[in-house]
């Protein structure tokens, strides 16, 4: 059976997933049709020239259009920033309509982040030392409990995605990845392939979804000190900076520079700790290939790309 898919590309993650899906040798994926949701005719033409089908839209806030588009597809991969509750639930409502019209299951894959699980070591507002495993049955309950204490946009969106999917019986799956537990974007794209292959081949048989459908993707860990030094050394090597010191800043100053003054978002994403274990993802057959050496090399590679883009 030919399956109809819709993918929303977003930055490097979405683009890499699209590229990986299109190059896959998997027979099930080869027999699937992919459509990309694109904002802007000029961008759509780039993908059209590469053989992709595209659908134009103006804004994720136009939830009626988003829902109508989603109602035409069997599976949605959403790589947009995971903070828009209305657009995420519109995708799922559209898939619910699709299920009713076709009589077959529809699936929603939502990209989130493990900042949802992070502690708050700067403000001391929350202490967390556990290593979270994606086969643990109570992760959804934990997200609800944390959000009741401190509402956080990413957590709020994830909870809404899961609860809406359960209400409409749409199978939703969440992929969690964040900087503190890095994953190479090419390895991450292969996880989407593993998930997609599973639902096309077997449906949801023996496949956790809903409140159990949280899949981690971390492949390595680093401290924020290591991360900062990696950026610093790469920029020094390229003579992009002259200083020989790394300046430490407080939460308020950092938030003003990086997150528009949102101190909670800044702390959870750029100064917190979180530990996860991707057991459920590996049970799907996911086999990440990138190593610690690839992570260390990426600082210089990325710095070169940034400098090239500014010429």
mmCIF file of C-alpha atoms in Angstrom, residues 116-121 125-132 142 145-146 272-275:
data_model
loop_
_atom_site.group_PDB
_atom_site.id
_atom_site.type_symbol
_atom_site.label_atom_id
_atom_site.label_comp_id
_atom_site.label_asym_id
_atom_site.label_seq_id
_atom_site.Cartn_x
_atom_site.Cartn_y
_atom_site.Cartn_z
ATOM 1 C CA UNK A 116 11.845 19.115 29.787
ATOM 2 C CA UNK A 117 13.701 16.874 32.250
ATOM 3 C CA UNK A 118 16.492 19.263 33.213
ATOM 4 C CA UNK A 119 17.342 20.409 36.718
ATOM 5 C CA UNK A 120 17.744 24.080 37.641
ATOM 6 C CA UNK A 121 21.194 24.326 39.229
ATOM 7 C CA UNK A 125 14.570 25.891 41.925
ATOM 8 C CA UNK A 126 14.615 22.145 41.144
ATOM 9 C CA UNK A 127 17.090 19.343 41.813
ATOM 10 C CA UNK A 128 17.141 16.253 39.605
ATOM 11 C CA UNK A 129 19.821 13.537 39.619
ATOM 12 C CA UNK A 130 18.066 10.605 37.953
ATOM 13 C CA UNK A 131 18.969 9.055 34.626
ATOM 14 C CA UNK A 132 15.721 8.809 32.668
ATOM 15 C CA UNK A 142 6.672 13.108 35.464
ATOM 16 C CA UNK A 145 4.170 16.893 37.721
ATOM 17 C CA UNK A 146 7.082 19.103 36.677
ATOM 18 C CA UNK A 272 21.184 22.600 33.354
ATOM 19 C CA UNK A 273 21.948 18.892 33.622
ATOM 20 C CA UNK A 274 19.891 15.994 32.303
ATOM 21 C CA UNK A 275 20.670 12.339 31.831
#
